[in-house]
Amino acid sequence: MLPRLLCTSLFVGTLALAGGCSKSEPPAEPEAKGETAAAQPADTAKQAPADKAPQSGVDYHSFANTDDYRVQHIDLDLNVDFERKVLEGEAKLQFKRLNDKNRPMILDTRGLEIESVKAGHGEKMDPVKFSMGEKDDHLGTPLKINLPKNATRVAIQYRTSPDASGVQWLEPQQTAGKEHPFLFTQAQAIHARSFVPLQDSPKVRITYNATIRTPEALRAVMSANNDPQAEKDGVYEFEMPQPIPSYLLALAVGDLEFKPMGERTGVYAEPSLLDAAAAEFEDTESMLEATEKVYGPYRWDRYDLLILPPSFPFGGMENPRLSFITPTVIAGDKSLVALIAHELAHSWSGNLVTNASWRDLWLNEGFTTYLTNRIMQNVYGDERYRMEMALGYDDLQADLKDKDDRDEIMAIDLRGRDPDEVFSNIPYEKGSLFLYELEQKVGRENFDQFLLDYFNNFAFQSITTEDFVKYLNETLLKQYPDKLDAERINEWIFEPGIPAGAPHPQSDAFTKLDPVRSQWLDGEIAAQDIDTGDWTFHQWKYFLDGMPEKLSEAQLKELDEVFGLTESQNNEVAFSWLMIAVRNNYQPAYQRLEQFLTGIGRNKFLRPLYRNLVETGQGELAKRIFENAKRGYHPLTVKVNSNIIYGDDGE
Ligand SMILES: [Zn+2]
């Protein structure tokens, strides 16, 4: 996910018609220049001098003293108040003591109002002293709790802020049904702390139970054992028996119904979307089986989908047992289901074997991007596989053009920065390309065996980049010393750019379009003479994205009239076309532009369009559209784009 970006994939929008794949969102906005470095987390071991490399396994984005205490289980009891836009209630944390120093326990919070804290052992708990530390812009506010000597539990009474960074409250008119409000959370990367006080670090794994109290007409679902038969009575009980990192804690509440798709798969959605969603994603069960065949058993019992309202800022979020999905992939022709492949793949890479800190995100997203391509090949065949790979490669090249060296390193140094900044094509596409090179060198069958063993070896663990390198050295490198080279592997992971001689995935379906585009640009053929009959959305995107910076009014008009681009209902095609329209001030597309920017919450599309408007001297128009649309945007979308529009992002 991603928020300021999140995991994954594509297409948000009104209704997309064709295509699909799973790319990362663009990186989040850099913070304002001149800002001082973020305060260091509370643990003094984390005070690494800025000129030294970050320490492996240290989470620079959590205040929690995880070397003193490890939270193992959380019991939540929360009331969902749509009137006041707050969650309030109690979080009870069970933890293990890792030493007998009895230091105060430090938890992560952001914008939480803490009412009282109790601590104790077993059932007996007594009020204890607590205090809030200094607020940090990126990290939130540490909560310091003084513990009695034998305490192994704390219970915190609290409420969230109405503008909690990880919670979006939607008015009825922002939903499909327009009758009931809707709520969803997005915890990745460090937003769980905005709705639960906890050790908000991916290296800490917890099980959880929850009681969620909602208005009676609504249903609550979580990243846990959802019961579709549960009576809609306003009280819902959940249990998550498999240990997960905090960024996978997730809750949604709305007018939700359930429809099964297969033995282990089903979909939750608002009633008006339910049948269409279930039909669109009916292959989910076979995707699940295909993935199990290669990478080992699915270990989360059920795999259900939750269809969210269009303001969801990402394509999808891999919340375990219940992926959160944008409604805009319901295209009517299953063309966008690569998004599902991506979120499903996370059930192995990410949810089962998890990055220990945000520096290690490529372990989640690079592996998942690689797995997604493989699932797509299984389901859609070789040509689709090559197109996905080629587009991913192009996205990576585009990112490499713009990025500072430090941000091209897979094991990225994020000290003093917002971890949402790590979501670029580097962890996704560079990570995937690295694995693809390993596959090419040792052979697919051998590499599949390696991945299967890797998932088994580290199941339900959070690991660092260095853990992975060590494992690779002890396995694949030892088995194929003549084919692999430790130095080159280090270059992939710890150096900017792509090593010389890296694979360059290409697709004939794309390269055959290059001469066609050139001939049209040179006036040798007319648009209507181009045979686009069997083009996939991938090919449309490739054709449009390869256009020169400037086109003449006559050329724009010809493209639009012949191909109906302004009216395209595929969001990827519409986006590529609107980027061209904005660059060239092509007015006939501007009504559609406004509608697109207003109806969609996805940063992948909004950010480049707003930036393009601002950079081409159309900032006033950008402002007007943004001011009008922002009420419907997710808080993350508002933050990222207001930086662009109001010019305070330091660029
Ligand atoms: Zn992902």
XYZ file of C-alpha atoms and ligand atoms in Angstrom:
652
model
C 0.000 0.000 0.000
C 0.810 2.230 0.506
C -0.115 5.761 1.414
C 0.990 8.081 0.641
C 1.083 5.126 -1.227
C 0.621 1.674 -0.773
C 1.115 -1.336 -2.114
C 0.310 -1.868 -5.341
C -1.492 -1.559 -8.073
C -3.402 0.190 -10.325
C -6.332 1.746 -11.413
C -8.568 3.689 -9.486
C -11.182 5.515 -10.989
C -14.573 5.431 -12.072
C -14.845 2.417 -14.249
C -11.902 0.875 -15.888
C -12.435 -1.292 -18.894
C -9.330 -3.145 -19.734
C -5.898 -4.130 -18.690
C -4.359 -4.545 -15.342
C -1.136 -4.988 -13.651
C 0.369 -4.219 -10.378
C 2.736 -1.382 -10.109
C 3.802 0.644 -7.195
C 2.414 4.051 -6.639
C 4.813 6.884 -7.256
C 6.909 7.876 -4.297
C 5.422 10.123 -1.712
C 6.295 13.762 -1.713
C 9.578 14.713 -0.175
C 9.165 16.728 2.948
C 9.878 20.421 2.908
C 13.493 21.323 2.517
C 15.225 22.917 5.413
C 13.259 20.847 7.838
C 15.320 19.486 10.665
C 15.842 15.788 10.877
C 13.139 13.882 12.676
C 13.717 13.294 16.333
C 15.387 10.015 17.043
C 13.294 7.291 18.549
C 13.445 6.941 22.283
C 15.754 3.963 22.464
C 19.281 5.269 22.784
C 20.617 2.341 20.794
C 18.959 3.977 17.848
C 20.950 7.180 17.987
C 23.096 6.224 15.026
C 25.163 9.130 13.775
C 23.786 10.375 10.477
C 27.015 9.784 8.581
C 27.081 6.077 9.388
C 25.035 3.510 7.530
C 21.718 2.637 9.150
C 21.915 -0.320 11.501
C 20.333 -3.475 10.216
C 17.228 -4.428 12.175
C 16.877 -1.074 13.923
C 13.490 0.464 13.317
C 14.071 4.204 13.011
C 10.329 4.750 12.691
C 9.145 3.509 16.022
C 9.613 4.903 19.521
C 8.941 1.509 21.050
C 11.634 -0.058 23.252
C 11.237 -3.479 21.691
C 14.479 -4.691 23.278
C 12.868 -4.405 26.708
C 9.348 -5.598 25.942
C 7.684 -7.432 23.105
C 3.942 -7.118 22.739
C 2.535 -10.493 21.686
C -1.207 -10.107 21.741
C -3.710 -7.254 21.664
C -7.362 -7.236 22.734
C -9.304 -4.353 21.267
C -12.721 -3.164 22.340
C -13.706 -0.192 20.222
C -16.813 1.831 19.617
C -17.174 3.285 16.110
C -18.717 6.756 16.384
C -19.584 8.124 12.930
C -21.043 11.327 14.401
C -17.839 12.409 16.072
C -15.567 10.486 13.691
C -13.721 8.764 16.506
C -12.894 5.232 17.556
C -12.878 4.946 21.313
C -12.421 2.217 23.835
C -9.662 0.051 25.145
C -6.537 -1.675 23.880
C -5.171 -4.364 26.173
C -1.600 -5.400 25.385
C 0.032 -8.627 26.584
C 3.782 -8.562 26.433
C 6.910 -10.494 27.164
C 9.716 -8.989 29.236
C 13.100 -9.358 27.568
C 15.124 -8.253 30.612
C 14.567 -7.382 34.267
C 15.445 -3.688 34.056
C 11.818 -2.656 34.455
C 12.246 0.419 32.279
C 9.147 2.379 31.374
C 7.390 0.926 28.364
C 7.286 3.193 25.311
C 4.469 2.797 22.783
C 3.794 4.571 19.494
C 0.810 6.886 19.154
C -0.259 9.579 16.738
C -3.036 11.992 17.599
C -4.468 9.657 20.252
C -6.119 11.024 23.350
C -5.114 8.731 26.214
C -7.594 8.695 29.057
C -6.075 6.220 31.480
C -3.612 3.369 31.661
C -3.692 0.308 33.891
C -1.063 -2.369 34.236
C -0.633 -5.640 36.037
C -0.209 -9.347 35.826
C -3.041 -11.720 34.989
C -6.512 -10.272 35.455
C -5.551 -7.843 38.170
C -4.639 -4.427 36.843
C -4.192 -1.110 38.619
C -3.934 2.464 37.354
C -0.345 3.488 36.552
C 1.411 6.712 35.680
C 1.920 7.581 32.056
C 3.108 10.561 30.055
C 3.199 11.727 26.468
C 6.566 12.674 24.979
C 7.425 15.252 22.382
C 5.566 15.058 19.098
C 7.532 14.263 15.960
C 6.101 15.172 12.554
C 6.815 11.787 11.024
C 6.584 9.475 13.983
C 3.822 10.827 16.189
C 4.094 10.941 19.978
C 5.666 8.375 22.303
C 3.493 7.155 25.178
C 5.589 6.338 28.235
C 4.101 3.950 30.801
C 5.569 3.239 34.231
C 5.135 -0.443 34.983
C 4.930 -2.349 38.255
C 7.722 -4.929 38.464
C 5.730 -8.010 37.537
C 3.423 -6.459 34.959
C 2.860 -8.357 31.726
C -0.263 -6.513 30.622
C -1.296 -2.924 30.081
C -4.797 -1.654 29.330
C -5.137 1.737 27.676
C -8.374 3.714 27.476
C -8.179 6.064 24.511
C -9.853 7.731 21.577
C -8.650 8.578 18.082
C -8.593 12.015 16.510
C -11.196 12.773 13.788
C -8.304 13.392 11.399
C -6.341 10.237 12.302
C -3.850 9.602 9.497
C -4.814 5.938 9.187
C -8.606 6.242 9.301
C -10.909 7.575 6.615
C -14.494 8.444 7.476
C -16.765 8.665 4.455
C -20.091 10.429 4.236
C -22.970 8.414 2.711
C -22.671 10.359 -0.563
C -19.088 9.106 -0.932
C -20.232 5.478 -1.038
C -21.828 3.419 -3.794
C -25.144 3.084 -1.962
C -25.235 6.724 -0.765
C -27.291 5.775 2.284
C -24.811 4.782 4.966
C -21.446 6.114 6.105
C -18.289 4.052 5.626
C -15.022 3.759 7.494
C -11.758 2.106 6.555
C -8.267 2.061 8.012
C -4.926 2.006 6.211
C -2.092 1.215 8.602
C 0.920 0.819 6.307
C 3.479 2.171 6.778
C 3.195 3.683 10.290
C -0.451 4.664 10.645
C -1.610 1.857 12.948
C -0.433 4.123 15.786
C -3.111 6.650 14.778
C -5.834 4.205 15.812
C -4.205 1.849 18.350
C -1.427 2.612 20.864
C 1.123 -0.139 20.233
C 4.657 -1.094 19.234
C 4.204 0.045 15.663
C 7.114 -1.746 14.087
C 6.997 -4.508 11.453
C 9.522 -6.495 13.457
C 6.946 -7.033 16.206
C 4.316 -9.655 15.426
C 1.044 -9.840 17.324
C -2.095 -11.889 17.393
C -5.281 -10.024 18.187
C -8.883 -10.274 19.258
C -11.346 -7.454 18.797
C -14.852 -6.438 19.710
C -16.099 -3.697 17.404
C -19.312 -1.811 18.158
C -21.012 -0.110 15.228
C -24.375 1.408 14.309
C -26.780 -1.501 13.869
C -27.317 -1.239 10.116
C -23.602 -1.661 9.418
C -21.161 -4.552 9.306
C -17.581 -4.506 10.586
C -14.831 -6.572 8.966
C -11.177 -6.907 9.919
C -7.916 -8.534 8.859
C -9.059 -11.526 10.937
C -11.564 -14.373 10.950
C -14.589 -12.622 9.489
C -17.890 -14.391 9.899
C -20.193 -13.612 6.994
C -23.044 -15.213 8.954
C -22.612 -12.837 11.885
C -25.892 -11.169 12.632
C -25.960 -7.441 11.915
C -26.558 -6.379 15.494
C -23.884 -3.737 15.913
C -21.439 -5.919 17.852
C -18.769 -7.927 16.005
C -16.161 -10.251 17.440
C -12.878 -11.061 15.703
C -9.919 -13.280 16.261
C -6.619 -13.206 14.401
C -4.698 -16.295 15.542
C -1.712 -15.885 13.203
C 0.898 -13.362 14.336
C 1.007 -10.294 12.082
C 2.957 -7.029 12.039
C 0.990 -3.954 13.119
C 0.770 -2.480 9.598
C -1.601 -5.332 8.739
C -4.094 -4.411 11.424
C -7.193 -3.342 9.496
C -10.834 -2.464 10.050
C -13.666 -1.423 7.765
C -17.280 -0.637 8.608
C -20.084 -0.072 6.138
C -23.181 -1.419 4.485
C -21.404 -4.636 3.545
C -22.710 -7.917 2.221
C -20.806 -11.115 1.475
C -20.821 -13.439 -1.502
C -18.688 -16.580 -1.749
C -16.543 -17.087 -4.879
C -14.934 -20.420 -4.048
C -14.288 -22.741 -1.161
C -11.824 -20.417 0.531
C -12.557 -17.155 -1.281
C -15.330 -14.597 -1.205
C -16.032 -10.905 -1.495
C -17.427 -8.240 0.834
C -18.900 -5.184 -0.837
C -21.753 -2.729 -0.717
C -24.882 -4.514 -2.018
C -24.943 -2.703 -5.370
C -21.378 -3.837 -6.170
C -21.537 -7.353 -4.784
C -22.556 -9.421 -7.810
C -20.317 -7.553 -10.221
C -17.357 -7.916 -7.847
C -17.944 -11.627 -7.307
C -18.125 -12.206 -11.059
C -15.063 -10.088 -11.790
C -12.894 -11.888 -9.275
C -14.278 -15.419 -9.618
C -10.817 -16.682 -10.645
C -9.369 -15.774 -7.247
C -9.681 -19.353 -6.032
C -7.732 -20.687 -9.016
C -5.076 -18.008 -8.527
C -4.796 -19.140 -4.929
C -4.394 -22.755 -5.979
C -1.858 -21.886 -8.685
C 0.247 -19.941 -6.188
C 0.113 -22.737 -3.621
C 1.343 -25.195 -6.195
C 4.598 -23.299 -6.663
C 5.229 -21.540 -3.357
C 3.652 -23.777 -0.729
C 0.425 -23.799 1.279
C -1.705 -20.742 1.892
C -1.489 -20.341 5.667
C -4.233 -17.857 6.450
C -7.355 -20.075 6.155
C -9.584 -17.801 4.061
C -8.764 -15.262 1.356
C -11.547 -12.717 0.955
C -11.692 -9.363 -0.791
C -13.213 -6.150 0.506
C -14.308 -3.676 -2.164
C -13.842 -0.103 -0.941
C -15.312 3.201 -2.129
C -13.382 5.021 -4.929
C -11.599 7.406 -2.563
C -9.288 4.585 -1.445
C -5.911 6.128 -2.262
C -4.328 2.922 -3.499
C -5.062 0.030 -5.764
C -5.097 -2.484 -2.974
C -3.789 -3.304 0.468
C -2.790 -6.827 1.411
C -4.523 -7.007 4.775
C -4.341 -10.690 5.717
C -7.415 -12.823 5.048
C -9.103 -9.724 3.636
C -7.361 -7.677 0.937
C -8.715 -4.131 0.591
C -9.410 -3.390 -3.089
C -10.340 -0.304 -5.105
C -13.745 -0.632 -6.824
C -12.277 0.587 -10.076
C -10.872 -2.805 -10.949
C -14.395 -4.076 -11.482
C -14.114 -3.688 -15.235
C -16.595 -6.273 -16.428
C -13.986 -8.320 -18.275
C -11.493 -9.433 -15.573
C -8.859 -7.308 -17.268
C -7.649 -5.684 -14.063
C -7.344 -8.735 -11.865
C -3.550 -8.516 -11.714
C -4.234 -6.335 -8.722
C -5.724 -9.372 -7.002
C -2.675 -11.449 -7.986
C -0.448 -8.848 -6.336
C -2.396 -8.676 -3.077
C -2.733 -12.452 -2.996
C 1.030 -12.899 -3.545
C 1.581 -10.848 -0.393
C 0.099 -13.765 1.554
C 3.565 -15.290 1.025
C 5.890 -12.326 0.484
C 5.080 -9.680 3.067
C 2.452 -11.168 5.315
C 4.163 -14.515 5.914
C 7.778 -13.358 5.525
C 7.807 -9.698 6.527
C 10.252 -6.824 6.231
C 11.705 -6.159 9.681
C 11.929 -2.411 9.078
C 10.869 -0.052 6.258
C 14.430 -0.074 4.957
C 13.730 -3.713 4.039
C 10.481 -3.018 2.158
C 11.936 -4.478 -1.049
C 11.687 -7.904 0.617
C 7.914 -7.417 0.622
C 7.343 -5.585 -2.636
C 10.140 -6.872 -4.868
C 9.227 -10.479 -4.115
C 5.532 -9.703 -4.518
C 6.055 -7.975 -7.878
C 8.062 -10.970 -9.050
C 5.363 -13.382 -7.835
C 2.615 -11.293 -9.443
C 4.287 -11.599 -12.844
C 4.516 -15.335 -12.362
C 0.852 -15.646 -11.369
C -0.140 -13.535 -14.384
C 1.861 -15.803 -16.643
C 0.075 -18.833 -15.239
C -3.324 -17.267 -15.730
C -2.890 -15.187 -18.905
C 0.049 -16.686 -20.730
C 3.472 -15.604 -21.919
C 2.636 -12.475 -23.877
C 0.811 -10.886 -20.984
C 3.747 -11.846 -18.750
C 6.231 -10.132 -21.060
C 4.114 -6.987 -21.299
C 3.801 -6.739 -17.527
C 7.546 -7.173 -17.176
C 8.329 -4.647 -19.904
C 6.019 -2.003 -18.426
C 7.565 -2.596 -15.027
C 11.009 -2.152 -16.524
C 9.972 1.120 -18.178
C 8.484 2.381 -14.906
C 11.749 1.545 -13.200
C 13.793 3.379 -15.830
C 11.565 6.440 -15.429
C 12.138 6.408 -11.668
C 15.868 5.955 -12.077
C 15.977 9.079 -14.222
C 14.488 11.260 -11.489
C 15.881 9.858 -8.297
C 18.830 10.773 -6.136
C 21.361 7.971 -5.840
C 20.440 7.342 -2.219
C 16.857 6.583 -3.206
C 17.869 4.055 -5.841
C 19.258 1.708 -3.207
C 16.943 -1.174 -2.364
C 18.057 -1.248 1.280
C 17.208 2.451 1.545
C 18.328 4.774 4.338
C 15.141 6.329 5.697
C 16.454 7.868 8.870
C 14.772 11.178 9.567
C 12.292 10.631 6.759
C 8.705 9.596 6.430
C 8.726 5.842 5.656
C 5.930 6.364 3.163
C 8.698 7.814 0.988
C 10.057 4.344 0.369
C 7.163 3.416 -1.903
C 8.663 3.927 -5.342
C 9.472 1.594 -8.194
C 12.825 0.801 -6.590
C 11.589 -1.716 -3.993
C 8.936 -3.028 -6.414
C 10.474 -3.184 -9.876
C 14.183 -3.161 -9.086
C 13.547 -5.833 -6.461
C 11.601 -7.904 -8.956
C 14.246 -7.487 -11.662
C 16.911 -8.659 -9.231
C 14.951 -11.837 -8.513
C 14.332 -12.296 -12.222
C 18.081 -12.182 -12.814
C 18.618 -14.827 -10.119
C 15.943 -16.960 -11.778
C 17.604 -16.558 -15.174
C 20.969 -17.553 -13.782
C 20.048 -20.654 -11.802
C 17.028 -21.740 -13.841
C 13.366 -21.335 -13.024
C 12.818 -24.688 -11.387
C 15.767 -24.239 -9.059
C 14.752 -20.725 -8.208
C 11.193 -21.823 -7.440
C 12.575 -24.415 -5.057
C 14.668 -21.709 -3.395
C 11.603 -19.468 -2.933
C 9.529 -22.332 -1.556
C 12.258 -23.093 0.986
C 12.653 -19.395 1.788
C 8.942 -18.993 2.594
C 9.002 -22.113 4.752
C 12.189 -21.148 6.519
C 11.030 -17.665 7.513
C 7.285 -18.263 7.836
C 5.696 -15.841 10.349
C 8.995 -14.070 10.886
C 10.089 -10.518 10.191
C 13.514 -10.403 8.557
C 16.106 -7.855 7.524
C 17.905 -7.415 4.237
C 20.974 -8.901 5.918
C 19.011 -11.985 7.018
C 18.046 -12.496 3.399
C 21.606 -12.044 2.123
C 22.896 -14.493 4.705
C 20.260 -17.038 3.714
C 21.044 -16.543 0.038
C 24.734 -17.067 0.729
C 24.035 -20.278 2.597
C 21.687 -21.683 -0.031
C 21.585 -20.561 -3.644
C 25.080 -19.111 -3.714
C 26.530 -22.269 -2.230
C 24.617 -24.456 -4.671
C 25.512 -22.436 -7.763
C 28.874 -20.802 -7.085
C 29.674 -20.813 -10.792
C 26.456 -19.003 -11.696
C 26.092 -16.421 -8.936
C 28.398 -13.813 -7.578
C 28.161 -12.351 -4.056
C 29.612 -9.034 -5.144
C 27.008 -8.562 -7.816
C 24.245 -9.418 -5.359
C 25.556 -6.737 -3.022
C 25.598 -4.289 -5.902
C 21.922 -4.975 -6.603
C 20.907 -4.469 -2.987
C 23.240 -1.810 -1.639
C 24.195 0.311 -4.664
C 22.157 2.782 -6.731
C 21.099 2.041 -10.300
C 20.967 -1.324 -12.015
C 24.087 -3.472 -12.432
C 25.504 -3.571 -15.956
C 24.190 -6.477 -17.978
C 20.946 -6.794 -15.980
C 18.028 -8.377 -17.851
C 15.981 -5.989 -19.994
C 12.481 -7.431 -20.337
C 10.859 -6.485 -23.617
C 7.697 -7.403 -25.434
C 7.139 -7.739 -29.170
C 3.610 -6.528 -28.559
C 5.195 -3.177 -27.646
C 8.162 -2.902 -29.961
C 5.933 -3.398 -32.993
C 4.110 -0.204 -31.972
C 7.193 2.007 -32.228
C 7.292 2.206 -36.051
C 3.517 2.733 -36.120
C 3.792 5.715 -33.790
C 6.680 7.175 -35.816
C 4.836 6.820 -39.099
C 1.823 8.570 -37.698
C 3.941 11.371 -36.227
C 5.659 11.801 -39.592
C 2.316 12.034 -41.342
C 2.915 8.866 -43.328
C -0.225 7.193 -42.056
C -3.498 8.492 -40.633
C -4.761 7.475 -37.192
C -7.717 5.709 -38.746
C -5.332 3.463 -40.686
C -3.811 2.088 -37.479
C -5.241 -1.297 -36.616
C -5.900 -1.067 -32.890
C -8.556 -3.752 -32.840
C -6.789 -6.168 -30.523
C -4.745 -3.733 -28.481
C -4.740 -4.345 -24.755
C -4.660 -1.472 -22.334
C -0.932 -2.156 -21.927
C -0.401 -1.401 -25.599
C -2.513 1.758 -25.499
C -0.486 2.966 -22.558
C 2.777 2.177 -24.320
C 1.620 3.898 -27.524
C 0.496 7.081 -25.730
C 3.324 7.307 -23.212
C 5.817 7.217 -26.090
C 4.399 10.366 -27.698
C 6.682 13.413 -27.849
C 6.291 16.289 -25.373
C 4.401 18.473 -27.851
C 1.737 17.530 -30.377
C -0.058 19.919 -32.715
C -3.708 20.815 -32.174
C -4.534 18.892 -35.358
C -2.703 15.786 -34.133
C -4.456 15.896 -30.770
C -7.808 16.278 -32.435
C -7.140 13.406 -34.802
C -6.130 11.018 -32.017
C -9.102 11.992 -29.923
C -11.654 11.751 -32.717
C -10.440 8.439 -34.066
C -9.765 6.677 -30.755
C -12.234 8.420 -28.422
C -9.479 8.971 -25.872
C -11.176 11.708 -23.868
C -14.087 9.365 -23.335
C -11.963 6.311 -22.499
C -13.338 4.494 -19.490
C -10.073 2.720 -18.845
C -8.348 4.769 -16.210
C -4.843 3.933 -17.367
C -5.608 5.007 -20.918
C -7.512 8.079 -19.727
C -4.600 9.006 -17.488
C -1.981 8.716 -20.241
C -4.184 10.782 -22.543
C -4.918 13.452 -19.928
C -1.191 13.841 -19.280
C -0.780 14.586 -23.004
C -3.804 16.918 -22.962
C -2.457 18.929 -20.029
C 1.002 19.264 -21.583
C -0.567 20.595 -24.756
C -3.436 22.561 -23.235
C -5.931 20.529 -25.245
C -9.172 22.095 -24.022
C -11.696 19.509 -25.299
C -10.328 17.078 -22.666
C -10.548 19.463 -19.722
C -14.045 18.615 -18.607
C -13.004 14.977 -18.461
C -9.834 16.010 -16.632
C -11.856 17.696 -13.916
C -14.197 14.743 -13.632
C -11.240 12.343 -13.423
C -9.489 14.360 -10.709
C -12.692 14.680 -8.709
C -13.988 11.123 -8.997
C -10.776 9.294 -8.145
C -8.740 9.226 -4.953
C -5.725 7.394 -6.224
C -2.403 9.160 -5.845
C -0.838 7.221 -8.662
C -2.979 9.287 -11.029
C -3.668 12.478 -9.106
C -0.136 13.418 -8.236
C 1.346 13.440 -11.761
C -1.701 15.257 -13.165
C -1.648 17.993 -10.535
C 2.102 18.323 -10.912
C 1.787 18.530 -14.680
C -0.832 21.297 -14.340
C 1.342 23.283 -11.948
C 4.459 22.886 -14.068
C 2.738 24.039 -17.232
C 1.485 27.279 -15.688
C -2.027 26.012 -14.959
C -1.692 26.178 -11.183
C -4.852 28.247 -10.739
C -6.918 25.569 -12.451
C -5.228 22.899 -10.330
C -6.140 24.870 -7.204
C -9.756 25.288 -8.206
C -10.222 21.589 -8.979
C -8.346 20.490 -5.868
C -10.299 22.766 -3.515
C -13.506 21.409 -4.952
C -12.440 17.761 -4.856
C -10.503 17.492 -1.626
C -13.454 16.827 0.633
C -13.741 13.433 -0.995
C -10.028 12.616 -0.824
C -8.240 10.488 1.757
C -6.118 12.543 4.231
C -2.976 11.149 2.589
C -4.126 12.243 -0.842
C -4.859 15.731 0.475
C -1.442 16.008 2.088
C 0.574 14.855 -0.897
C -1.286 16.934 -3.456
C -1.605 20.136 -1.470
C 2.186 20.075 -1.258
C 2.318 20.099 -5.044
C -0.403 22.666 -5.574
C 0.613 25.140 -2.912
C 4.277 24.819 -3.753
C 5.563 23.880 -0.326
C 7.108 20.567 -1.253
C 10.478 22.119 -1.780
C 10.647 21.215 -5.438
Zn 2.409 -4.717 -2.678
